[in-house]
mmCIF file of C-alpha atoms in Angstrom:
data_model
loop_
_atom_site.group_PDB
_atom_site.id
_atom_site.type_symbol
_atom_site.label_atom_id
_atom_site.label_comp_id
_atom_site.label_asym_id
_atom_site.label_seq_id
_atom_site.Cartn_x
_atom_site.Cartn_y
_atom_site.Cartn_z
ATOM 1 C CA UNK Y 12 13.967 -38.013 26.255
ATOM 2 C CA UNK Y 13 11.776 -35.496 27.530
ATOM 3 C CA UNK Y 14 9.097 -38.025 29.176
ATOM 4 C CA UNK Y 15 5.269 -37.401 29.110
ATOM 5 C CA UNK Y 16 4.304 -37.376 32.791
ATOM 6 C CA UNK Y 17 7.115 -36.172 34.858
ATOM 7 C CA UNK Y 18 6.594 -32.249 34.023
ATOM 8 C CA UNK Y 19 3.058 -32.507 34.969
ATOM 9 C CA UNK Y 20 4.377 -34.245 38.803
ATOM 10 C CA UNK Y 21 6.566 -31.160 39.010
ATOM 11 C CA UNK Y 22 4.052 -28.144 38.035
ATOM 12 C CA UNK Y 23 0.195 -29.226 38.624
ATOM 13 C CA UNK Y 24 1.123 -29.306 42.359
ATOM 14 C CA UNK Y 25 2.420 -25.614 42.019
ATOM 15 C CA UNK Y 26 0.017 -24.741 40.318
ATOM 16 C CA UNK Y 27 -2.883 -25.972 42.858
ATOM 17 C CA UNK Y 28 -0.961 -25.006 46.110
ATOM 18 C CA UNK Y 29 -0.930 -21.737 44.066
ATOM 19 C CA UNK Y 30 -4.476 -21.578 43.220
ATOM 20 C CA UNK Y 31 -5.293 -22.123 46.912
ATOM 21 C CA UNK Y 32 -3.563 -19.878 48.069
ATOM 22 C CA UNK Y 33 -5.521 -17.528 46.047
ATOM 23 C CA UNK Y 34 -8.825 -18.797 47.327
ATOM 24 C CA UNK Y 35 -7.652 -18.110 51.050
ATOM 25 C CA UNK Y 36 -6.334 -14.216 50.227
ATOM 26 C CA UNK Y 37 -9.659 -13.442 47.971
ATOM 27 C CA UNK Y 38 -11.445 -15.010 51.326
ATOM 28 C CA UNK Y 39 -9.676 -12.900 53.548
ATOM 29 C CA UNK Y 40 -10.341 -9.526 51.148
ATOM 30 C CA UNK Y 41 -13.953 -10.482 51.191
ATOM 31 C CA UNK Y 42 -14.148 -10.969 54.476
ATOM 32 C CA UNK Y 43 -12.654 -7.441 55.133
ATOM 33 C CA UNK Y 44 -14.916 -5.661 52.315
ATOM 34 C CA UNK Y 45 -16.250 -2.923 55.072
ATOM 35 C CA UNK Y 46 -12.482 -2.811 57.037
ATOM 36 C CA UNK Y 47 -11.802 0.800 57.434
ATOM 37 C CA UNK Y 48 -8.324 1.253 55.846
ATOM 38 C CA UNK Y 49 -7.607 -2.822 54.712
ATOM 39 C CA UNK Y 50 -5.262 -2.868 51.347
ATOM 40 C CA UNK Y 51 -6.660 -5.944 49.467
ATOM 41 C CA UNK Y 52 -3.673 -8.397 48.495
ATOM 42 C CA UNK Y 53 -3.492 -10.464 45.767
ATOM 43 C CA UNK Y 54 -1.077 -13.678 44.774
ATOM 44 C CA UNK Y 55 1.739 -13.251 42.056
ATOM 45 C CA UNK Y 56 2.469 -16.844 41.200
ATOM 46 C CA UNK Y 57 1.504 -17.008 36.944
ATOM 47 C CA UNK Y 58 4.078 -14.511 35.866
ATOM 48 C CA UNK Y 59 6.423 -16.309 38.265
ATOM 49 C CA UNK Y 60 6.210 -19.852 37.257
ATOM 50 C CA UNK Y 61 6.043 -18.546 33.302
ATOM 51 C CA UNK Y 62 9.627 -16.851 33.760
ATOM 52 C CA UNK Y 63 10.798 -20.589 35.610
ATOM 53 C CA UNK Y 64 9.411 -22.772 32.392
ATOM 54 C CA UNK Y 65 10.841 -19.921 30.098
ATOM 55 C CA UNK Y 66 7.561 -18.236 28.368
ATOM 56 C CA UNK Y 67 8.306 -15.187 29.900
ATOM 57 C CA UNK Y 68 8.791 -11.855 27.887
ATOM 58 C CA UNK Y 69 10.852 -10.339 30.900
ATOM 59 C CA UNK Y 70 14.471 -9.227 30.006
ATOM 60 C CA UNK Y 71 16.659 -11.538 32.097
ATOM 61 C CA UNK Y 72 19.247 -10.483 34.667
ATOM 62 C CA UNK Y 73 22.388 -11.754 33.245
ATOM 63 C CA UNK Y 74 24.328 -14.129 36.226
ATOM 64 C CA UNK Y 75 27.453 -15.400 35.808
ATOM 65 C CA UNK Y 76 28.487 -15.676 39.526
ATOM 66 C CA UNK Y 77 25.550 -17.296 42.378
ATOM 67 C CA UNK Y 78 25.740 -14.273 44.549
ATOM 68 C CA UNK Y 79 24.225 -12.448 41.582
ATOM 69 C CA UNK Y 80 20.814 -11.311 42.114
ATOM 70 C CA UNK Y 81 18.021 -12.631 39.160
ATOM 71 C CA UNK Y 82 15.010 -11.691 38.744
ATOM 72 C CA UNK Y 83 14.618 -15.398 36.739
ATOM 73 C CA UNK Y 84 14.085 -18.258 38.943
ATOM 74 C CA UNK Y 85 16.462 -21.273 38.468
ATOM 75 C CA UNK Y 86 13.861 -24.095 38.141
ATOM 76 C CA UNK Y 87 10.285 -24.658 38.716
ATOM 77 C CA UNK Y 88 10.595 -26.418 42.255
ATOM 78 C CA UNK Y 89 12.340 -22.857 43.486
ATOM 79 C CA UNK Y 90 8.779 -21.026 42.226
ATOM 80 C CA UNK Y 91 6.837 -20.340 45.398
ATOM 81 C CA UNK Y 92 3.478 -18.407 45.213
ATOM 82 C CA UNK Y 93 4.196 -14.596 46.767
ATOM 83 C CA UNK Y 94 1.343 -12.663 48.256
ATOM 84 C CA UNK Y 95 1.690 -8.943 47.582
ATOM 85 C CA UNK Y 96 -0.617 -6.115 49.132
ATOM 86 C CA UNK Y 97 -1.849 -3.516 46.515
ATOM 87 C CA UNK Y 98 -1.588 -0.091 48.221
ATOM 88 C CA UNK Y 99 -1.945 1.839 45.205
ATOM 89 C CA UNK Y 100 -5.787 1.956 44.445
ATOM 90 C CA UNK Y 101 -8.657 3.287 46.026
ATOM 91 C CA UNK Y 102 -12.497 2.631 46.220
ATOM 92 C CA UNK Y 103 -13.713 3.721 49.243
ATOM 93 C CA UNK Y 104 -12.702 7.074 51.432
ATOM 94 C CA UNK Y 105 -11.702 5.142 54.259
ATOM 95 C CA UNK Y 106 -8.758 3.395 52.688
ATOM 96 C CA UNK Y 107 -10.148 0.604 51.608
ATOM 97 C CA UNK Y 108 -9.372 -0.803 47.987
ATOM 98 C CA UNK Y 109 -11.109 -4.047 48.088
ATOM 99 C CA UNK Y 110 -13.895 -3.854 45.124
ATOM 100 C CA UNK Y 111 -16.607 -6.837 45.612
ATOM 101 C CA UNK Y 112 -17.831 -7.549 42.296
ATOM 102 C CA UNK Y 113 -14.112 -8.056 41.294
ATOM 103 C CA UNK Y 114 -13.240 -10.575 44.334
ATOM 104 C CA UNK Y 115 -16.111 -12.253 43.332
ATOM 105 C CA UNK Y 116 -15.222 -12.439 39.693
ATOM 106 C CA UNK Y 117 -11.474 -13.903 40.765
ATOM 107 C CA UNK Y 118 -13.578 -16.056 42.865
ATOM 108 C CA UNK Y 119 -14.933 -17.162 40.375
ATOM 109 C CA UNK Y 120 -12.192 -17.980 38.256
ATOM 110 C CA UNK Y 121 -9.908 -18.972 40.503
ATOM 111 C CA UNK Y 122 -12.450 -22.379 41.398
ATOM 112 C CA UNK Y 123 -12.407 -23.298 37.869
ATOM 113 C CA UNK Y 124 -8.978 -22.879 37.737
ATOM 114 C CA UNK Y 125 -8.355 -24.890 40.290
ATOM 115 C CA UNK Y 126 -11.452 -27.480 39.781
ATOM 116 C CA UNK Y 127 -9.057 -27.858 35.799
ATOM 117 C CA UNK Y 128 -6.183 -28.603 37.274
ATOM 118 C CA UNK Y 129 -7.353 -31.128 39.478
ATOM 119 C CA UNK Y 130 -8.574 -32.193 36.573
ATOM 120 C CA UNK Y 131 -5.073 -32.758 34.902
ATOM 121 C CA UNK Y 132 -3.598 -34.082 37.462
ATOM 122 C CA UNK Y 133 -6.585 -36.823 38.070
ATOM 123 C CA UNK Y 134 -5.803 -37.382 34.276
ATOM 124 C CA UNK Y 135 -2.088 -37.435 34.583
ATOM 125 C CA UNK Y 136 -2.112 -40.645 37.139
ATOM 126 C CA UNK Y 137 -5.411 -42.251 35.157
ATOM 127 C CA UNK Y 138 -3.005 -41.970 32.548
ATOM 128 C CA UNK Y 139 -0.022 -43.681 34.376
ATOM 129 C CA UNK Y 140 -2.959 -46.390 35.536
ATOM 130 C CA UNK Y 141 -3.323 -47.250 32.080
ATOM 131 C CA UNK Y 142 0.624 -47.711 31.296
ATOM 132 C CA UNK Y 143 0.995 -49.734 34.144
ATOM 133 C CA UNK Y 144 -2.628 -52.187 33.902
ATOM 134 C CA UNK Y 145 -2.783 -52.143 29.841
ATOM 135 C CA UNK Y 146 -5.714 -51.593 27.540
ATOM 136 C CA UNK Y 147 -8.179 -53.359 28.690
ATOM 137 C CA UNK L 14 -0.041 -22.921 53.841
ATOM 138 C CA UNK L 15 -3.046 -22.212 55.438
ATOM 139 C CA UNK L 16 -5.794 -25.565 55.062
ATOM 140 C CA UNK L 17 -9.274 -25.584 53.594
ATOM 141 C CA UNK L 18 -10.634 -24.996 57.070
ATOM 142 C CA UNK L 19 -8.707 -22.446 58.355
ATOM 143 C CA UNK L 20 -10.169 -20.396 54.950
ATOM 144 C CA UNK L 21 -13.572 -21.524 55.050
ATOM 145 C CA UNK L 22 -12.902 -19.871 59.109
ATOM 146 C CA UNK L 23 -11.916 -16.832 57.600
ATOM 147 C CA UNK L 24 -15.500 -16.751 55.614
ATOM 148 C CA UNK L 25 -16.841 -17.190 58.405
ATOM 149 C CA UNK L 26 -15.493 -14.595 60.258
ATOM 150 C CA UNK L 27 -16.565 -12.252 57.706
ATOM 151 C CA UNK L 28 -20.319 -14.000 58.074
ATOM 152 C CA UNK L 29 -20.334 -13.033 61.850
ATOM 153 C CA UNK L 30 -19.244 -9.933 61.294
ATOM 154 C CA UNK L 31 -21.650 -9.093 58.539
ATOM 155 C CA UNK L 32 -24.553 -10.519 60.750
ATOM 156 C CA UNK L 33 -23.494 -8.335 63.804
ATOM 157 C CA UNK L 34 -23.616 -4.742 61.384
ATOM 158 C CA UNK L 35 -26.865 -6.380 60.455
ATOM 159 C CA UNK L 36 -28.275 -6.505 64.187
ATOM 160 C CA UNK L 37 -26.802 -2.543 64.383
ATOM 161 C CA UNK L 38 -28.649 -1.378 61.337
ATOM 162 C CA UNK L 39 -31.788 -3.505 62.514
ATOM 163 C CA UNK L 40 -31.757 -1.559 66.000
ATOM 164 C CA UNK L 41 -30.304 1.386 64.388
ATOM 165 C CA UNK L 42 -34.035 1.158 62.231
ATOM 166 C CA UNK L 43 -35.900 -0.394 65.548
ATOM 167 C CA UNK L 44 -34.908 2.702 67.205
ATOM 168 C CA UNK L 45 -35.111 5.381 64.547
ATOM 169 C CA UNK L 46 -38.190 7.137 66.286
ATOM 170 C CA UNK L 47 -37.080 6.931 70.098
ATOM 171 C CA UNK L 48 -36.765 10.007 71.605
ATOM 172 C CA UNK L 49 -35.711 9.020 75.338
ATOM 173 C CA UNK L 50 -33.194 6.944 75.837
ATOM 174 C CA UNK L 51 -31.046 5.703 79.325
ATOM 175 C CA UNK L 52 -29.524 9.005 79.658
ATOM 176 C CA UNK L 53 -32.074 10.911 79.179
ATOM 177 C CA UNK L 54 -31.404 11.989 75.270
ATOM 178 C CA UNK L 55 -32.858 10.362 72.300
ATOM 179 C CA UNK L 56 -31.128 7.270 70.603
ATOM 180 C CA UNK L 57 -28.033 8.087 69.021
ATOM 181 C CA UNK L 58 -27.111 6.290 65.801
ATOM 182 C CA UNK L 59 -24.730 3.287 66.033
ATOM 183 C CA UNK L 60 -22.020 2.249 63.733
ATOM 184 C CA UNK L 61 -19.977 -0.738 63.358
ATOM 185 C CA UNK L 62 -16.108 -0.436 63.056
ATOM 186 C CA UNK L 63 -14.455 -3.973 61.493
ATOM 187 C CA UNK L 64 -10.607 -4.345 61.741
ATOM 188 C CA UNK L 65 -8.375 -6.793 60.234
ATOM 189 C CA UNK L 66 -7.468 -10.405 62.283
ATOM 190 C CA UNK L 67 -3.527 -11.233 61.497
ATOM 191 C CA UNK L 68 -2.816 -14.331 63.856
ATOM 192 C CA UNK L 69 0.470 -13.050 65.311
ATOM 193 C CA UNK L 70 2.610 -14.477 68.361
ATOM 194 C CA UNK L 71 4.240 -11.051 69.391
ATOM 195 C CA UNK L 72 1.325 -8.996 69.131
ATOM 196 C CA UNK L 73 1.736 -7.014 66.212
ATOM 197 C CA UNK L 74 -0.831 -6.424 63.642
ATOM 198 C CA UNK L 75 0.682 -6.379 60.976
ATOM 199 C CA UNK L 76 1.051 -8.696 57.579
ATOM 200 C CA UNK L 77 3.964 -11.320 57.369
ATOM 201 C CA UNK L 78 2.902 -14.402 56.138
ATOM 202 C CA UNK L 79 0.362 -16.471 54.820
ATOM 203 C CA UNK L 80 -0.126 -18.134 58.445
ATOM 204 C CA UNK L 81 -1.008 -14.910 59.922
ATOM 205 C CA UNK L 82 -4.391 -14.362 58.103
ATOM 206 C CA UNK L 83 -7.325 -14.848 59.981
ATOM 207 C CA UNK L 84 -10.586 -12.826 58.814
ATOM 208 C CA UNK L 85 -12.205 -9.933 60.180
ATOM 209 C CA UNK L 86 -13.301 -8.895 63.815
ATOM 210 C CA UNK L 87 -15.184 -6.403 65.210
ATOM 211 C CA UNK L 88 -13.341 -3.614 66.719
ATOM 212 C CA UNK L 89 -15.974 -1.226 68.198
ATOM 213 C CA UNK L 90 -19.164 -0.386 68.094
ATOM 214 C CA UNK L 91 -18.680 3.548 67.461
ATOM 215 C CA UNK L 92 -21.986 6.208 68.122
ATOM 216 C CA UNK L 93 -22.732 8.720 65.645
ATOM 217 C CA UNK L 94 -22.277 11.911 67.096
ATOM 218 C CA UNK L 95 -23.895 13.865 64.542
ATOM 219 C CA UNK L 96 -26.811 16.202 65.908
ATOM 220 C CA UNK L 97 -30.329 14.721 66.828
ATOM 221 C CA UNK L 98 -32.759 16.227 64.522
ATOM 222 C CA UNK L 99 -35.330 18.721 65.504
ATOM 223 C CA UNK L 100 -39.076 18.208 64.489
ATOM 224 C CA UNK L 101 -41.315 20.786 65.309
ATOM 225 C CA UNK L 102 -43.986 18.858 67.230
ATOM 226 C CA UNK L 103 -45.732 20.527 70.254
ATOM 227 C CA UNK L 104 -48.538 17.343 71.197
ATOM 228 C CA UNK L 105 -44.967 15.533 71.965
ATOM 229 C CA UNK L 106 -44.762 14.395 75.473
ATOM 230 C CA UNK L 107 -41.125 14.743 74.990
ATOM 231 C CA UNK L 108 -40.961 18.377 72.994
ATOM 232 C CA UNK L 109 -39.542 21.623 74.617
ATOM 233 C CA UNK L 110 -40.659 24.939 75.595
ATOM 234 C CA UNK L 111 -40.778 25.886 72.121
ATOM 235 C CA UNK L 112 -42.194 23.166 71.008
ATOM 236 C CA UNK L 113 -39.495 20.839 69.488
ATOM 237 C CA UNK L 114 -38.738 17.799 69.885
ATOM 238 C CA UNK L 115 -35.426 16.285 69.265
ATOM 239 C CA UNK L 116 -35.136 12.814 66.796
ATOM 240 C CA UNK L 117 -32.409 10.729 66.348
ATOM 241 C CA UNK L 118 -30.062 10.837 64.568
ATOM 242 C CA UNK L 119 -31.261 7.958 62.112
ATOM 243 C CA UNK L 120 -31.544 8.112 58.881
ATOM 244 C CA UNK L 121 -33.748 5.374 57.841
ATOM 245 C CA UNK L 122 -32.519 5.671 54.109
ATOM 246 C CA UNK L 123 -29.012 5.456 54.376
ATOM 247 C CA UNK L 124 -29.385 2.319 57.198
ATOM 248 C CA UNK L 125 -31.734 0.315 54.606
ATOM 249 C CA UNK L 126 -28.769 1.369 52.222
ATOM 250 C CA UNK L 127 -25.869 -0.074 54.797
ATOM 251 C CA UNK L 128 -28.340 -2.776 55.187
ATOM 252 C CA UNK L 129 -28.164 -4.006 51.595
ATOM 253 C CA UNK L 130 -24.167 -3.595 51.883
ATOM 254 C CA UNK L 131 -23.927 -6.068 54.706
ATOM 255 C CA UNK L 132 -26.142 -7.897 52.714
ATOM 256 C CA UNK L 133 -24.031 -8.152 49.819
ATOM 257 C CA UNK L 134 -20.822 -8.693 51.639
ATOM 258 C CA UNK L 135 -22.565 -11.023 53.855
ATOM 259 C CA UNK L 136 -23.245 -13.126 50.601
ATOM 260 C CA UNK L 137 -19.834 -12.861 49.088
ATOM 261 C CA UNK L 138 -18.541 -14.691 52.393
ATOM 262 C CA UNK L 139 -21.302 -17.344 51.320
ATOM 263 C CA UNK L 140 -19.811 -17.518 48.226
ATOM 264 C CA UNK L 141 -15.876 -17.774 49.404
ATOM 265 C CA UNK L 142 -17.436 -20.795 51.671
ATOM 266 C CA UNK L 143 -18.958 -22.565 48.763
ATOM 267 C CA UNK L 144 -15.982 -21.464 46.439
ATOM 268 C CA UNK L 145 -13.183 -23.264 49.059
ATOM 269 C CA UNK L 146 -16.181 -26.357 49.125
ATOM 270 C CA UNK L 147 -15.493 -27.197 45.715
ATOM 271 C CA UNK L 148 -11.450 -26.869 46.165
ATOM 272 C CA UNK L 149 -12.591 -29.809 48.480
ATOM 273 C CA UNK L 150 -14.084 -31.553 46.502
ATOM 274 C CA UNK L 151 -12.489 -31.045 43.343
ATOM 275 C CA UNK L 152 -8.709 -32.261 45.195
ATOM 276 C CA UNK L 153 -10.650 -35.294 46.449
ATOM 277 C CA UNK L 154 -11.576 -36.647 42.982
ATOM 278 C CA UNK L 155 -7.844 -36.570 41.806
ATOM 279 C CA UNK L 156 -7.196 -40.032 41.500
ATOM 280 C CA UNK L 157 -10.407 -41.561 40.780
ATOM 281 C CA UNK L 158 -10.353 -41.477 37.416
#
């Protein structure tokens, strides 16, 4: 029996060491707005964690022997959040790529995305609270 | 992992920095009319130069982890060596034999233009502060119901 609770113990946490990692690399891109050649860097953790609960679209890399490389990972407590640096854009002539309005906007997002999945998980254990005290 | 403080130090890295390229511009502006200075020449323009913080134990700057982000610093404070501009002004005290007198090199424009860009990113580290607040807040309520 696939139980109610236990998936959301496994993934919220991901999901909100994910989303703060976010918060500290959009901090550190705003901080270096006016940083004379700084490549802003961004977190790849969605795609990641879709392939591990299989919703992905990505082909898999068939294995059949565990020195096989995949680009699939096994489960979801093997997902860690990876922090990539985007070298390929450019706003400013000194080499700087980070673009304001658009940290801000991720800013943005990235609060409410976390401030909903605190959300869940403050529901998940209210919810285990009322299996264990009973309908009052 | 990086903590909620050691972010909302980041921020505010980027808020001292911002608030330094503010003091430039405002004695960049402060000075835009001086036409002696300590050596002698008029005041040359003064520009800020920012460089990346990556906490590192061996010394090298240079992006490995999550641990090793730590804001923004100010590198140098760089002059403008651009040439002084010459007004044609022969009551100046300070004007040649022919009657010019050379400016700075300030362009009061394009400083209340940088001004409004430390502005801005001054307030976007505001914003990553209050943004990482509410991550605060928000993971303390999990569990209250």
């Amino acid at each position: 029996m696939s139980d109610f609770f236990s998936s959301n113990f496994d993934t919220l946490p991901k999901a909100l060491d994910a989303s703060a990692l976010s918060n500290t690399i959009i901090a550190q891109n705003l901080a270096n707005v006016e940083t004379p050649g700084y490549k802003r860097k961004e977190v790849d953790f969605e795609n990641y964690l879709r392939k591990a609960m299989g919703d992905s679209d990505d082909l898999r890399m068939k294995t059949d022997n565990t020195k096989h490389i995949s680009n699939y990972p096994n489960d979801i407590s093997s997902v860690k959040p990876r922090v990539r640096t985007v070298e390929d854009t450019l706003i400013t002539n000194d080499g700087n790529n980070v673009d304001i309005d658009r940290e801000e906007a991720l800013l943005a997002a990235n609060t409410i995305r976390y401030q909903s999945l605190s959300r869940l998980m403050d529901m998940t254990i209210s919810g285990y609270n009322t299996v264990l005290r009973g309908v009052t | 992992m990086l903590d909620i403080f050691d972010t909302m130090n980041i921020s505010a890295s980027g808020m001292t920095a911002q608030r330094f390229r503010l003091d430039v511009i405002s004695n960049n502006i402060a000075n835009a009319e001086t036409t002696r200075g300590e050596n002698g020449e008029p005041y040359r323009r003064k520009t800020v130069v920012f460089s990346e913080v990556l906490r590192d134990a061996l010394g090298k700057s240079q992006y490995n982890s999550i641990e090793d982000l730590n804001g923004v610093e100010v590198s140098r404070v760089a002059e403008d060596m651009r040439p002084f501009k010459m007004v044609y002004d022969p009551s100046h005290p300070d004007a040649d034999g022919e009657g010019y007198v050379k400016m700075p090199n300030v362009n009061v424009m394009r400083e209340m233009v940088d001004l409004i860009g430390a502005q801005r990113a001054y307030e976007a580290n505001v914003s990553s502060i209050n943004a990482t607040k509410a991550f605060a807040n928000a993971a303390l309520r999990i569990g209250r119901g």
